[in-house]
mmCIF file with all atom_site columns, N, CA and C in Angstrom:
data_model
loop_
_atom_site.group_PDB
_atom_site.id
_atom_site.type_symbol
_atom_site.label_atom_id
_atom_site.label_alt_id
_atom_site.label_comp_id
_atom_site.label_asym_id
_atom_site.label_entity_id
_atom_site.label_seq_id
_atom_site.pdbx_PDB_ins_code
_atom_site.Cartn_x
_atom_site.Cartn_y
_atom_site.Cartn_z
_atom_site.occupancy
_atom_site.B_iso_or_equiv
_atom_site.pdbx_formal_charge
_atom_site.auth_seq_id
_atom_site.auth_comp_id
_atom_site.auth_asym_id
_atom_site.auth_atom_id
_atom_site.pdbx_PDB_model_num
ATOM 1   N N  . MET A 1 1  ? 229.871 37.006 0.789  1.00 70.00 ? 1  MET A N  1
ATOM 2   C CA . MET A 1 1  ? 229.048 35.866 0.462  1.00 70.00 ? 1  MET A CA 1
ATOM 3   C C  . MET A 1 1  ? 229.622 34.595 1.083  1.00 70.00 ? 1  MET A C  1
ATOM 4   N N  . ILE A 1 2  ? 230.928 34.403 0.971  1.00 75.00 ? 2  ILE A N  1
ATOM 5   C CA . ILE A 1 2  ? 231.574 33.218 1.534  1.00 75.00 ? 2  ILE A CA 1
ATOM 6   C C  . ILE A 1 2  ? 231.427 33.206 3.053  1.00 75.00 ? 2  ILE A C  1
ATOM 7   N N  . GLU A 1 3  ? 231.537 34.376 3.684  1.00 79.00 ? 3  GLU A N  1
ATOM 8   C CA . GLU A 1 3  ? 231.444 34.438 5.133  1.00 79.00 ? 3  GLU A CA 1
ATOM 9   C C  . GLU A 1 3  ? 230.065 34.010 5.620  1.00 79.00 ? 3  GLU A C  1
ATOM 10  N N  . ILE A 1 4  ? 229.022 34.425 4.895  1.00 78.00 ? 4  ILE A N  1
ATOM 11  C CA . ILE A 1 4  ? 227.659 34.052 5.270  1.00 78.00 ? 4  ILE A CA 1
ATOM 12  C C  . ILE A 1 4  ? 227.472 32.548 5.126  1.00 78.00 ? 4  ILE A C  1
ATOM 13  N N  . THR A 1 5  ? 227.986 31.987 4.038  1.00 79.00 ? 5  THR A N  1
ATOM 14  C CA . THR A 1 5  ? 227.877 30.548 3.806  1.00 79.00 ? 5  THR A CA 1
ATOM 15  C C  . THR A 1 5  ? 228.610 29.768 4.884  1.00 79.00 ? 5  THR A C  1
ATOM 16  N N  . LEU A 1 6  ? 229.809 30.207 5.234  1.00 79.00 ? 6  LEU A N  1
ATOM 17  C CA . LEU A 1 6  ? 230.573 29.516 6.273  1.00 79.00 ? 6  LEU A CA 1
ATOM 18  C C  . LEU A 1 6  ? 229.898 29.609 7.633  1.00 79.00 ? 6  LEU A C  1
ATOM 19  N N  . ALA A 1 7  ? 229.289 30.759 7.930  1.00 81.00 ? 7  ALA A N  1
ATOM 20  C CA . ALA A 1 7  ? 228.576 30.904 9.198  1.00 81.00 ? 7  ALA A CA 1
ATOM 21  C C  . ALA A 1 7  ? 227.362 29.978 9.246  1.00 81.00 ? 7  ALA A C  1
ATOM 22  N N  . ALA A 1 8  ? 226.636 29.896 8.139  1.00 80.00 ? 8  ALA A N  1
ATOM 23  C CA . ALA A 1 8  ? 225.474 29.005 8.086  1.00 80.00 ? 8  ALA A CA 1
ATOM 24  C C  . ALA A 1 8  ? 225.905 27.544 8.221  1.00 80.00 ? 8  ALA A C  1
ATOM 25  N N  . LEU A 1 9  ? 227.013 27.198 7.583  1.00 79.00 ? 9  LEU A N  1
ATOM 26  C CA . LEU A 1 9  ? 227.508 25.830 7.677  1.00 79.00 ? 9  LEU A CA 1
ATOM 27  C C  . LEU A 1 9  ? 227.951 25.491 9.097  1.00 79.00 ? 9  LEU A C  1
ATOM 28  N N  . ARG A 1 10 ? 228.534 26.459 9.756  1.00 79.00 ? 10 ARG A N  1
ATOM 29  C CA . ARG A 1 10 ? 228.971 26.233 11.138 1.00 79.00 ? 10 ARG A CA 1
ATOM 30  C C  . ARG A 1 10 ? 227.778 25.970 12.039 1.00 79.00 ? 10 ARG A C  1
ATOM 31  N N  . ILE A 1 11 ? 226.725 26.755 11.871 1.00 80.00 ? 11 ILE A N  1
ATOM 32  C CA . ILE A 1 11 ? 225.515 26.561 12.673 1.00 80.00 ? 11 ILE A CA 1
ATOM 33  C C  . ILE A 1 11 ? 224.884 25.208 12.364 1.00 80.00 ? 11 ILE A C  1
ATOM 34  N N  . ALA A 1 12 ? 224.823 24.876 11.078 1.00 78.00 ? 12 ALA A N  1
ATOM 35  C CA . ALA A 1 12 ? 224.238 23.594 10.693 1.00 78.00 ? 12 ALA A CA 1
ATOM 36  C C  . ALA A 1 12 ? 225.063 22.428 11.222 1.00 78.00 ? 12 ALA A C  1
ATOM 37  N N  . LEU A 1 13 ? 226.375 22.554 11.208 1.00 76.00 ? 13 LEU A N  1
ATOM 38  C CA . LEU A 1 13 ? 227.243 21.496 11.717 1.00 76.00 ? 13 LEU A CA 1
ATOM 39  C C  . LEU A 1 13 ? 227.029 21.291 13.208 1.00 76.00 ? 13 LEU A C  1
ATOM 40  N N  . GLN A 1 14 ? 226.831 22.373 13.931 1.00 75.00 ? 14 GLN A N  1
ATOM 41  C CA . GLN A 1 14 ? 226.554 22.249 15.359 1.00 75.00 ? 14 GLN A CA 1
ATOM 42  C C  . GLN A 1 14 ? 225.244 21.496 15.587 1.00 75.00 ? 14 GLN A C  1
ATOM 43  N N  . GLN A 1 15 ? 224.249 21.755 14.755 1.00 74.00 ? 15 GLN A N  1
ATOM 44  C CA . GLN A 1 15 ? 222.973 21.062 14.884 1.00 74.00 ? 15 GLN A CA 1
ATOM 45  C C  . GLN A 1 15 ? 223.114 19.578 14.572 1.00 74.00 ? 15 GLN A C  1
ATOM 46  N N  . VAL A 1 16 ? 223.939 19.254 13.581 1.00 67.00 ? 16 VAL A N  1
ATOM 47  C CA . VAL A 1 16 ? 224.159 17.855 13.236 1.00 67.00 ? 16 VAL A CA 1
ATOM 48  C C  . VAL A 1 16 ? 224.833 17.136 14.388 1.00 67.00 ? 16 VAL A C  1
ATOM 49  N N  . VAL A 1 17 ? 225.800 17.808 15.001 1.00 65.00 ? 17 VAL A N  1
ATOM 50  C CA . VAL A 1 17 ? 226.498 17.207 16.132 1.00 65.00 ? 17 VAL A CA 1
ATOM 51  C C  . VAL A 1 17 ? 225.512 16.915 17.261 1.00 65.00 ? 17 VAL A C  1
ATOM 52  N N  . HIS A 1 18 ? 224.549 17.764 17.440 1.00 70.00 ? 18 HIS A N  1
ATOM 53  C CA . HIS A 1 18 ? 223.555 17.557 18.492 1.00 70.00 ? 18 HIS A CA 1
ATOM 54  C C  . HIS A 1 18 ? 222.497 16.538 18.083 1.00 70.00 ? 18 HIS A C  1
ATOM 55  N N  . GLY A 1 19 ? 222.534 16.082 16.868 1.00 75.00 ? 19 GLY A N  1
ATOM 56  C CA . GLY A 1 19 ? 221.632 15.033 16.435 1.00 75.00 ? 19 GLY A CA 1
ATOM 57  C C  . GLY A 1 19 ? 220.255 15.490 16.034 1.00 75.00 ? 19 GLY A C  1
ATOM 58  N N  . GLU A 1 20 ? 220.079 16.776 15.785 1.00 76.00 ? 20 GLU A N  1
ATOM 59  C CA . GLU A 1 20 ? 218.753 17.266 15.447 1.00 76.00 ? 20 GLU A CA 1
ATOM 60  C C  . GLU A 1 20 ? 218.396 17.029 13.978 1.00 76.00 ? 20 GLU A C  1
ATOM 61  N N  . PHE A 1 21 ? 219.370 16.919 13.114 1.00 77.00 ? 21 PHE A N  1
ATOM 62  C CA . PHE A 1 21 ? 219.082 16.719 11.700 1.00 77.00 ? 21 PHE A CA 1
ATOM 63  C C  . PHE A 1 21 ? 219.049 15.254 11.320 1.00 77.00 ? 21 PHE A C  1
ATOM 64  N N  . GLY A 1 22 ? 219.724 14.441 12.071 1.00 80.00 ? 22 GLY A N  1
ATOM 65  C CA . GLY A 1 22 ? 219.729 13.018 11.808 1.00 80.00 ? 22 GLY A CA 1
ATOM 66  C C  . GLY A 1 22 ? 220.510 12.649 10.556 1.00 80.00 ? 22 GLY A C  1
ATOM 67  N N  . PRO A 1 23 ? 220.122 11.561 9.918  1.00 83.00 ? 23 PRO A N  1
ATOM 68  C CA . PRO A 1 23 ? 220.879 11.052 8.772  1.00 83.00 ? 23 PRO A CA 1
ATOM 69  C C  . PRO A 1 23 ? 220.863 11.993 7.561  1.00 83.00 ? 23 PRO A C  1
ATOM 70  N N  . LEU A 1 24 ? 219.779 12.750 7.386  1.00 85.00 ? 24 LEU A N  1
ATOM 71  C CA . LEU A 1 24 ? 219.736 13.680 6.257  1.00 85.00 ? 24 LEU A CA 1
ATOM 72  C C  . LEU A 1 24 ? 220.752 14.799 6.418  1.00 85.00 ? 24 LEU A C  1
ATOM 73  N N  . GLY A 1 25 ? 220.982 15.240 7.630  1.00 83.00 ? 25 GLY A N  1
ATOM 74  C CA . GLY A 1 25 ? 222.001 16.252 7.882  1.00 83.00 ? 25 GLY A CA 1
ATOM 75  C C  . GLY A 1 25 ? 223.391 15.738 7.573  1.00 83.00 ? 25 GLY A C  1
ATOM 76  N N  . VAL A 1 26 ? 223.645 14.517 7.970  1.00 82.00 ? 26 VAL A N  1
ATOM 77  C CA . VAL A 1 26 ? 224.946 13.915 7.683  1.00 82.00 ? 26 VAL A CA 1
ATOM 78  C C  . VAL A 1 26 ? 225.125 13.750 6.178  1.00 82.00 ? 26 VAL A C  1
ATOM 79  N N  . ALA A 1 27 ? 224.063 13.312 5.491  1.00 86.00 ? 27 ALA A N  1
ATOM 80  C CA . ALA A 1 27 ? 224.131 13.160 4.030  1.00 86.00 ? 27 ALA A CA 1
ATOM 81  C C  . ALA A 1 27 ? 224.365 14.511 3.360  1.00 86.00 ? 27 ALA A C  1
ATOM 82  N N  . GLY A 1 28 ? 223.722 15.554 3.876  1.00 87.00 ? 28 GLY A N  1
ATOM 83  C CA . GLY A 1 28 ? 223.917 16.887 3.320  1.00 87.00 ? 28 GLY A CA 1
ATOM 84  C C  . GLY A 1 28 ? 225.350 17.365 3.456  1.00 87.00 ? 28 GLY A C  1
ATOM 85  N N  . PHE A 1 29 ? 225.945 17.124 4.617  1.00 84.00 ? 29 PHE A N  1
ATOM 86  C CA . PHE A 1 29 ? 227.332 17.541 4.814  1.00 84.00 ? 29 PHE A CA 1
ATOM 87  C C  . PHE A 1 29 ? 228.302 16.702 3.998  1.00 84.00 ? 29 PHE A C  1
ATOM 88  N N  . CYS A 1 30 ? 227.980 15.429 3.826  1.00 86.00 ? 30 CYS A N  1
ATOM 89  C CA . CYS A 1 30 ? 228.830 14.592 2.956  1.00 86.00 ? 30 CYS A CA 1
ATOM 90  C C  . CYS A 1 30 ? 228.768 15.094 1.517  1.00 86.00 ? 30 CYS A C  1
ATOM 91  N N  . LEU A 1 31 ? 227.559 15.392 1.050  1.00 89.00 ? 31 LEU A N  1
ATOM 92  C CA . LEU A 1 31 ? 227.406 15.931 -0.301 1.00 89.00 ? 31 LEU A CA 1
ATOM 93  C C  . LEU A 1 31 ? 228.150 17.249 -0.459 1.00 89.00 ? 31 LEU A C  1
ATOM 94  N N  . LEU A 1 32 ? 228.057 18.092 0.554  1.00 87.00 ? 32 LEU A N  1
ATOM 95  C CA . LEU A 1 32 ? 228.736 19.380 0.494  1.00 87.00 ? 32 LEU A CA 1
ATOM 96  C C  . LEU A 1 32 ? 230.246 19.202 0.448  1.00 87.00 ? 32 LEU A C  1
ATOM 97  N N  . GLY A 1 33 ? 230.753 18.319 1.268  1.00 85.00 ? 33 GLY A N  1
ATOM 98  C CA . GLY A 1 33 ? 232.199 18.060 1.262  1.00 85.00 ? 33 GLY A CA 1
ATOM 99  C C  . GLY A 1 33 ? 232.677 17.507 -0.064 1.00 85.00 ? 33 GLY A C  1
ATOM 100 N N  . ILE A 1 34 ? 231.922 16.569 -0.623 1.00 89.00 ? 34 ILE A N  1
ATOM 101 C CA . ILE A 1 34 ? 232.281 16.000 -1.923 1.00 89.00 ? 34 ILE A CA 1
ATOM 102 C C  . ILE A 1 34 ? 232.211 17.060 -3.007 1.00 89.00 ? 34 ILE A C  1
ATOM 103 N N  . GLY A 1 35 ? 231.167 17.872 -2.970 1.00 89.00 ? 35 GLY A N  1
ATOM 104 C CA . GLY A 1 35 ? 231.014 18.921 -3.975 1.00 89.00 ? 35 GLY A CA 1
ATOM 105 C C  . GLY A 1 35 ? 232.119 19.963 -3.918 1.00 89.00 ? 35 GLY A C  1
ATOM 106 N N  . LEU A 1 36 ? 232.511 20.332 -2.701 1.00 87.00 ? 36 LEU A N  1
ATOM 107 C CA . LEU A 1 36 ? 233.585 21.311 -2.560 1.00 87.00 ? 36 LEU A CA 1
ATOM 108 C C  . LEU A 1 36 ? 234.919 20.742 -3.022 1.00 87.00 ? 36 LEU A C  1
ATOM 109 N N  . LYS A 1 37 ? 235.156 19.484 -2.690 1.00 89.00 ? 37 LYS A N  1
ATOM 110 C CA . LYS A 1 37 ? 236.421 18.860 -3.065 1.00 89.00 ? 37 LYS A CA 1
ATOM 111 C C  . LYS A 1 37 ? 236.512 18.677 -4.581 1.00 89.00 ? 37 LYS A C  1
ATOM 112 N N  . ALA A 1 38 ? 235.397 18.278 -5.200 1.00 92.00 ? 38 ALA A N  1
ATOM 113 C CA . ALA A 1 38 ? 235.383 18.033 -6.639 1.00 92.00 ? 38 ALA A CA 1
ATOM 114 C C  . ALA A 1 38 ? 235.056 19.296 -7.438 1.00 92.00 ? 38 ALA A C  1
ATOM 115 N N  . ARG A 1 39 ? 234.726 20.368 -6.745 1.00 91.00 ? 39 ARG A N  1
ATOM 116 C CA . ARG A 1 39 ? 234.307 21.630 -7.380 1.00 91.00 ? 39 ARG A CA 1
ATOM 117 C C  . ARG A 1 39 ? 233.124 21.409 -8.307 1.00 91.00 ? 39 ARG A C  1
ATOM 118 N N  . ASN A 1 40 ? 232.146 20.637 -7.799 1.00 92.00 ? 40 ASN A N  1
ATOM 119 C CA . ASN A 1 40 ? 230.939 20.324 -8.545 1.00 92.00 ? 40 ASN A CA 1
ATOM 120 C C  . ASN A 1 40 ? 229.814 21.203 -8.020 1.00 92.00 ? 40 ASN A C  1
ATOM 121 N N  . SER A 1 41 ? 229.373 22.164 -8.817 1.00 92.00 ? 41 SER A N  1
ATOM 122 C CA . SER A 1 41 ? 228.373 23.122 -8.355 1.00 92.00 ? 41 SER A CA 1
ATOM 123 C C  . SER A 1 41 ? 227.007 22.473 -8.136 1.00 92.00 ? 41 SER A C  1
ATOM 124 N N  . THR A 1 42 ? 226.674 21.451 -8.905 1.00 94.00 ? 42 THR A N  1
ATOM 125 C CA . THR A 1 42 ? 225.391 20.776 -8.733 1.00 94.00 ? 42 THR A CA 1
ATOM 126 C C  . THR A 1 42 ? 225.331 20.087 -7.375 1.00 94.00 ? 42 THR A C  1
ATOM 127 N N  . CYS A 1 43 ? 226.380 19.423 -7.007 1.00 92.00 ? 43 CYS A N  1
ATOM 128 C CA . CYS A 1 43 ? 226.441 18.729 -5.720 1.00 92.00 ? 43 CYS A CA 1
ATOM 129 C C  . CYS A 1 43 ? 226.378 19.735 -4.566 1.00 92.00 ? 43 CYS A C  1
ATOM 130 N N  . ILE A 1 44 ? 227.061 20.834 -4.704 1.00 91.00 ? 44 ILE A N  1
ATOM 131 C CA . ILE A 1 44 ? 227.044 21.880 -3.683 1.00 91.00 ? 44 ILE A CA 1
ATOM 132 C C  . ILE A 1 44 ? 225.648 22.471 -3.549 1.00 91.00 ? 44 ILE A C  1
ATOM 133 N N  . LEU A 1 45 ? 224.976 22.710 -4.681 1.00 94.00 ? 45 LEU A N  1
ATOM 134 C CA . LEU A 1 45 ? 223.636 23.284 -4.674 1.00 94.00 ? 45 LEU A CA 1
ATOM 135 C C  . LEU A 1 45 ? 222.641 22.343 -3.997 1.00 94.00 ? 45 LEU A C  1
ATOM 136 N N  . VAL A 1 46 ? 222.681 21.066 -4.334 1.00 94.00 ? 46 VAL A N  1
ATOM 137 C CA . VAL A 1 46 ? 221.767 20.095 -3.736 1.00 94.00 ? 46 VAL A CA 1
ATOM 138 C C  . VAL A 1 46 ? 222.005 20.004 -2.227 1.00 94.00 ? 46 VAL A C  1
ATOM 139 N N  . ALA A 1 47 ? 223.260 19.969 -1.818 1.00 92.00 ? 47 ALA A N  1
ATOM 140 C CA . ALA A 1 47 ? 223.583 19.890 -0.394 1.00 92.00 ? 47 ALA A CA 1
ATOM 141 C C  . ALA A 1 47 ? 223.119 21.139 0.342  1.00 92.00 ? 47 ALA A C  1
ATOM 142 N N  . THR A 1 48 ? 223.313 22.296 -0.261 1.00 91.00 ? 48 THR A N  1
ATOM 143 C CA . THR A 1 48 ? 222.898 23.546 0.374  1.00 91.00 ? 48 THR A CA 1
ATOM 144 C C  . THR A 1 48 ? 221.392 23.603 0.531  1.00 91.00 ? 48 THR A C  1
ATOM 145 N N  . ILE A 1 49 ? 220.661 23.205 -0.502 1.00 93.00 ? 49 ILE A N  1
ATOM 146 C CA . ILE A 1 49 ? 219.199 23.204 -0.420 1.00 93.00 ? 49 ILE A CA 1
ATOM 147 C C  . ILE A 1 49 ? 218.728 22.230 0.652  1.00 93.00 ? 49 ILE A C  1
ATOM 148 N N  . LEU A 1 50 ? 219.334 21.061 0.710  1.00 92.00 ? 50 LEU A N  1
ATOM 149 C CA . LEU A 1 50 ? 218.971 20.076 1.717  1.00 92.00 ? 50 LEU A CA 1
ATOM 150 C C  . LEU A 1 50 ? 219.202 20.615 3.130  1.00 92.00 ? 50 LEU A C  1
ATOM 151 N N  . LEU A 1 51 ? 220.342 21.233 3.349  1.00 87.00 ? 51 LEU A N  1
ATOM 152 C CA . LEU A 1 51 ? 220.650 21.759 4.681  1.00 87.00 ? 51 LEU A CA 1
ATOM 153 C C  . LEU A 1 51 ? 219.751 22.941 5.050  1.00 87.00 ? 51 LEU A C  1
ATOM 154 N N  . VAL A 1 52 ? 219.433 23.781 4.084  1.00 89.00 ? 52 VAL A N  1
ATOM 155 C CA . VAL A 1 52 ? 218.542 24.912 4.366  1.00 89.00 ? 52 VAL A CA 1
ATOM 156 C C  . VAL A 1 52 ? 217.142 24.406 4.716  1.00 89.00 ? 52 VAL A C  1
ATOM 157 N N  . LEU A 1 53 ? 216.663 23.397 3.985  1.00 90.00 ? 53 LEU A N  1
ATOM 158 C CA . LEU A 1 53 ? 215.348 22.828 4.288  1.00 90.00 ? 53 LEU A CA 1
ATOM 159 C C  . LEU A 1 53 ? 215.326 22.181 5.671  1.00 90.00 ? 53 LEU A C  1
ATOM 160 N N  . LEU A 1 54 ? 216.425 21.585 6.064  1.00 86.00 ? 54 LEU A N  1
ATOM 161 C CA . LEU A 1 54 ? 216.483 20.983 7.395  1.00 86.00 ? 54 LEU A CA 1
ATOM 162 C C  . LEU A 1 54 ? 216.533 22.033 8.495  1.00 86.00 ? 54 LEU A C  1
ATOM 163 N N  . MET A 1 55 ? 217.090 23.209 8.204  1.00 85.00 ? 55 MET A N  1
ATOM 164 C CA . MET A 1 55 ? 217.229 24.249 9.221  1.00 85.00 ? 55 MET A CA 1
ATOM 165 C C  . MET A 1 55 ? 215.956 25.082 9.395  1.00 85.00 ? 55 MET A C  1
ATOM 166 N N  . THR A 1 56 ? 215.066 25.089 8.401  1.00 86.00 ? 56 THR A N  1
ATOM 167 C CA . THR A 1 56 ? 213.853 25.894 8.524  1.00 86.00 ? 56 THR A CA 1
ATOM 168 C C  . THR A 1 56 ? 212.900 25.227 9.499  1.00 86.00 ? 56 THR A C  1
ATOM 169 N N  . PRO A 1 57 ? 212.302 26.033 10.369 1.00 81.00 ? 57 PRO A N  1
ATOM 170 C CA . PRO A 1 57 ? 211.355 25.453 11.327 1.00 81.00 ? 57 PRO A CA 1
ATOM 171 C C  . PRO A 1 57 ? 210.074 25.009 10.623 1.00 81.00 ? 57 PRO A C  1
ATOM 172 N N  . SER A 1 58 ? 209.504 23.910 11.083 1.00 70.00 ? 58 SER A N  1
ATOM 173 C CA . SER A 1 58 ? 208.281 23.425 10.445 1.00 70.00 ? 58 SER A CA 1
ATOM 174 C C  . SER A 1 58 ? 207.038 23.889 11.153 1.00 70.00 ? 58 SER A C  1
#
């Protein structure tokens, strides 16, 4: 489970670096980092949902 999450985060981070997600992608990664550091599951969940929604094609 952790490996899948890390792989998805790596792909999403590459997209953020390329500027495809914009400010919402950066906010999602900030939320994820804060949630992981504070071990806050709500923050991690919100960040994950935000990043998944940004990665789905419209």
